[in-house]
mmCIF file of C-alpha atoms in Angstrom:
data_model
loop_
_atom_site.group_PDB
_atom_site.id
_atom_site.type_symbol
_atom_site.label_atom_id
_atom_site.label_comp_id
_atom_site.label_asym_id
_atom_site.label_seq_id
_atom_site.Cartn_x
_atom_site.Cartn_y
_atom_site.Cartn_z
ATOM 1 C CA UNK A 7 45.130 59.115 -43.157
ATOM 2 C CA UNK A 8 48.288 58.472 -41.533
ATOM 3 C CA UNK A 9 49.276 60.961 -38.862
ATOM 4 C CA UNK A 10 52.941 61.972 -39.039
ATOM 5 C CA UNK A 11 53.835 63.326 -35.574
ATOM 6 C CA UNK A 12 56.764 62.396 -32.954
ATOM 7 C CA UNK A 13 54.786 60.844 -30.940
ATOM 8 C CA UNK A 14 53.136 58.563 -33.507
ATOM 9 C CA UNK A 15 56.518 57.697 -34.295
ATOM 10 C CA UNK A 16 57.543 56.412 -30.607
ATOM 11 C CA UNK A 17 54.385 54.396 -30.982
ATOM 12 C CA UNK A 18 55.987 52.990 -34.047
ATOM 13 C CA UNK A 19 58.613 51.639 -31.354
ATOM 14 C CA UNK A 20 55.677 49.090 -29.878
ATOM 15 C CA UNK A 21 53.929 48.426 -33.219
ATOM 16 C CA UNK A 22 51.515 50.942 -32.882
ATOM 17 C CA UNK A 23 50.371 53.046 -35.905
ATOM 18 C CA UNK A 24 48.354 56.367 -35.690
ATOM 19 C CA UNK A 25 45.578 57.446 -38.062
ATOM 20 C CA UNK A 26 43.131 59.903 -38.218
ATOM 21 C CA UNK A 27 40.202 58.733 -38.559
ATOM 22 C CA UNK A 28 35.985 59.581 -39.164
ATOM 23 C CA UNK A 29 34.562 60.972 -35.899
ATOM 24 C CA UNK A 30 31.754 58.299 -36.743
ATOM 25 C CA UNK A 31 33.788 55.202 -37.270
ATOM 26 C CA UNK A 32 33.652 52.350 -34.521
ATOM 27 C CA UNK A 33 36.705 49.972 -33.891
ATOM 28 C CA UNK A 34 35.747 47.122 -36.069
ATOM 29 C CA UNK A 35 34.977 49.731 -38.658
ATOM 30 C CA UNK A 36 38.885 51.041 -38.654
ATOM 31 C CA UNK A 37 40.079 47.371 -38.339
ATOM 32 C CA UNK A 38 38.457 46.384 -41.645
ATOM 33 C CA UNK A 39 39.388 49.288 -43.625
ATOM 34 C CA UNK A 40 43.083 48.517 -42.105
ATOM 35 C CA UNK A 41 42.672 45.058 -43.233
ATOM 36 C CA UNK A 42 41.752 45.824 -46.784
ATOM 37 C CA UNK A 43 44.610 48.726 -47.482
ATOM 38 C CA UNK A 44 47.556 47.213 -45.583
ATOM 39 C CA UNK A 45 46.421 43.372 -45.679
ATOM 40 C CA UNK A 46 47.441 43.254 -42.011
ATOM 41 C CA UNK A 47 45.023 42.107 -39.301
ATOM 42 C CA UNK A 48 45.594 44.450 -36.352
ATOM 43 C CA UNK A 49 45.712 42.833 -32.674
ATOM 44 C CA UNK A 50 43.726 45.627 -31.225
ATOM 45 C CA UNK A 51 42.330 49.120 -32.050
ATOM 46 C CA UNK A 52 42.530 52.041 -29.574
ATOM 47 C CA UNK A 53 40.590 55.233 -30.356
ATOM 48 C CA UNK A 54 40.768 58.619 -28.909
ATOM 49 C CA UNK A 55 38.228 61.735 -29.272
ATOM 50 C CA UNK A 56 39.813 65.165 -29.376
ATOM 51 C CA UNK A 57 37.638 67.670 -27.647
ATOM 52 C CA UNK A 58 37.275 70.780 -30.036
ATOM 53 C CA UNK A 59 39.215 73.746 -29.238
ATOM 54 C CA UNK A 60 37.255 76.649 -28.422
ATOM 55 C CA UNK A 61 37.752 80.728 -29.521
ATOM 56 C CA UNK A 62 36.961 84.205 -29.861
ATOM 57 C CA UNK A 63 36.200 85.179 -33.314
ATOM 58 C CA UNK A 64 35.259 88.971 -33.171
ATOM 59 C CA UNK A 65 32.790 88.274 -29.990
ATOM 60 C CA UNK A 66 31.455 85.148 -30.824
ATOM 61 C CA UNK A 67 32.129 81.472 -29.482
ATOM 62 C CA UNK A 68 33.259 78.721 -32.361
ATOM 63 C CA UNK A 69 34.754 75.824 -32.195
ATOM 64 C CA UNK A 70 37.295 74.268 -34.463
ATOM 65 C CA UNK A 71 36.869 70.375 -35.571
ATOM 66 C CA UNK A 72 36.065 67.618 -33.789
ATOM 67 C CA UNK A 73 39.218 64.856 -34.226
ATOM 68 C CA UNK A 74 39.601 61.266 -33.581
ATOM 69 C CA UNK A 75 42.477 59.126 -33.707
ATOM 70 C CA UNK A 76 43.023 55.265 -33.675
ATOM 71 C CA UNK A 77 46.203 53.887 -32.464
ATOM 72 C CA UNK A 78 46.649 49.959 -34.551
ATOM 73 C CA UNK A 79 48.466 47.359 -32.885
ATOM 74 C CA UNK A 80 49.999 44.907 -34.832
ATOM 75 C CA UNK A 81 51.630 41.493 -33.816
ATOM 76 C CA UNK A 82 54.993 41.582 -33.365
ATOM 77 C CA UNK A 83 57.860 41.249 -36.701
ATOM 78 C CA UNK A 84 55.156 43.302 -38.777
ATOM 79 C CA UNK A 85 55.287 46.156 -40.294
ATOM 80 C CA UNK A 86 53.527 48.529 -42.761
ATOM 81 C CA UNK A 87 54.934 51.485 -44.858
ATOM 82 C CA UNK A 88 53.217 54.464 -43.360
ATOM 83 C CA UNK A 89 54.476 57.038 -46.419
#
C-alpha cells in the first residue's frame, strides 16, 4: 500500500515513493512486486522497521504493530500514479 503522508510526498521531489510494506518482506522481494504492479524497475530499495509503540492498557504492557516501510527509487523522468 501506498503511504500518503507529507513527508512521502517531499520524497516524491527525488523520485522516491513510500509503501508500507510486510514486516517479512526483503528488498528484492518489494522490488519484484514493484516491478509487476507499476512495470517500473526501481534503482534501489530502502527499508525502515518501526519499533512498536508501547502502553498501559488497564495495568498491563501491549504493544501496538510492528511497521515497515520501503522508500523506491526510480531513475530519473519516471513516474508512477500513487492514487
Amino acid at each position: 500500500n501506498a503511504r500518503i503522508t507529507e513527508k512521502a510526498a517531499r520524497a516524491q521531489a527525488q523520485n522516491a515513493y513510500l509503501f508500507d510494506v510486510a514486516v517479512s518482506a526483503t528488498k528484492s522481494e518489494i522490488a519484484k512486486a514493484f516491478v509487476k504492479q507499476y512495470k517500473h524497475k526501481p534503482t534501489r530499495v530502502h527499508t525502515v522497521t518501526l519499533k512498536p509503540k508501547s502502553h498501559f492498557r488497564k495495568g498491563i504492557l501491549s504493544f501496538g504493530p510492528k511497521i515497515k516501510k520501503a522508500y523506491v527509487y526510480l531513475p530519473k523522468g519516471k513516474t508512477i500514479e500513487v492514487m
